[in-house]
Amino acid sequence: QSALAQPASVSGSPGQSVTISCTGTTNGIVNYRPISWYQQYPGKAPTLLIYEGSKRPSGVSNRFAASQSGNTASLTISGLQAEDEAEYFCCAYVETSLWVFGGGSKLTVL
Amino acid sequence: QAQLVQSGAELRGPGASVNISCKATGYDFTRNYIHWVRRAPGQGLEWMGTIDPSGAHESYAQKFRDRVSMTSDTITTTVYMELESLTSADMAVYFCARGGTNFYSNWFDSWGQGTLVIVSS
């Protein structure tokens, strides 16, 4: 079981917004630790979507936004498009385990 | 821009070892940590370890600590990851990824294409 819990699946219709949560299963694991988020298509390498909790690398659409509050981080994808159908992972640095990934959330665009 | 190119797919028997290379181009090789992450079938991403390519420092996930080693060659700007004592549970796609310039930086901003490792007798 990952130290970061994500919903296994989320879905939304084109144009809608969806939010994917990433919750620390150990108290404090997410607090004050900047989360990064990754998008992965089947058979492809992951790509960086968000770093330092809410920053987007150049080239990443502003439809992707992230925040952290308490022990939960969230990734919100607005204006859903078919191309957003992928798997999304959060990641945190933790002293005891170094880097850990959430279990991943498969996004289905209906 | 930064590019990481990995070696090709490998087939190994149980108990064998595998060595995967990751050649980095397009940036100052010694400035950024390189991490290794794997994804087994039906599983999520799993962080394995990281290396400072200048050769000063490696850190490994506890799960792999006794059978993984990461090395770097600053001349060829290539990082290597060797995993020993393979079992079927090690069958996965292995990725190298560029981290930050600080050990604690939590981002991997450039990834290799992945190397499939098949473990089968």
Tab-separated table of C-alpha atoms in Angstrom, chain A residues 34-36 38 40 44-48 51-52 87 89 91-93 96-103, chain B residues 35 37 39 43-47 50 59-62 65 95 103-109 111-113:
chain	number	residue	atom	x	y	z
A	34	PRO	CA	5.847	19.880	-2.418
A	35	ILE	CA	4.037	17.280	-4.480
A	36	SER	CA	4.735	16.596	-8.127
A	38	TYR	CA	2.799	13.039	-13.688
A	40	GLN	CA	1.317	8.628	-18.297
A	44	LYS	CA	4.721	5.675	-22.851
A	45	ALA	CA	7.016	7.314	-20.333
A	46	PRO	CA	5.457	9.581	-17.712
A	47	THR	CA	5.634	13.326	-18.214
A	48	LEU	CA	5.875	16.016	-15.559
A	51	TYR	CA	6.135	20.441	-9.539
A	52	GLU	CA	6.625	22.216	-6.226
A	87	GLU	CA	-3.145	7.734	-15.819
A	89	PHE	CA	0.411	9.870	-10.417
A	91	CYS	CA	4.807	11.878	-5.952
A	92	ALA	CA	6.348	13.070	-2.685
A	93	TYR	CA	9.727	13.033	-1.022
A	96	THR	CA	11.800	7.429	5.600
A	97	SER	CA	11.200	6.148	2.065
A	98	LEU	CA	12.798	8.901	-0.021
A	99	TRP	CA	10.517	9.242	-3.070
A	100	VAL	CA	7.098	7.603	-3.154
A	101	PHE	CA	4.405	7.590	-5.823
A	102	GLY	CA	0.699	7.358	-5.329
A	103	GLY	CA	-0.995	4.284	-6.735
B	35	HIS	CA	16.488	8.637	-10.830
B	37	VAL	CA	11.598	4.292	-11.654
B	39	ARG	CA	6.390	0.069	-13.643
B	43	GLN	CA	1.150	-1.862	-10.898
B	44	GLY	CA	1.931	1.816	-10.457
B	45	LEU	CA	5.186	3.696	-10.627
B	46	GLU	CA	7.846	2.589	-8.152
B	47	TRP	CA	10.902	4.671	-7.275
B	50	THR	CA	18.912	8.003	-7.502
B	59	SER	CA	20.527	6.576	-2.579
B	60	TYR	CA	18.375	3.502	-2.995
B	61	ALA	CA	14.885	2.532	-1.949
B	62	GLN	CA	15.102	0.141	0.966
B	65	ARG	CA	19.123	-1.700	-1.419
B	95	PHE	CA	12.696	4.314	-16.677
B	103	PHE	CA	18.935	15.974	-3.828
B	104	TYR	CA	15.579	16.841	-2.268
B	105	SER	CA	14.045	18.276	-5.454
B	106	ASN	CA	10.789	16.458	-6.058
B	107	TRP	CA	10.457	16.534	-9.799
B	108	PHE	CA	11.456	14.370	-12.714
B	109	ASP	CA	11.321	16.615	-15.743
B	111	TRP	CA	12.311	10.688	-18.876
B	112	GLY	CA	13.912	7.957	-20.900
B	113	GLN	CA	11.737	5.942	-23.230
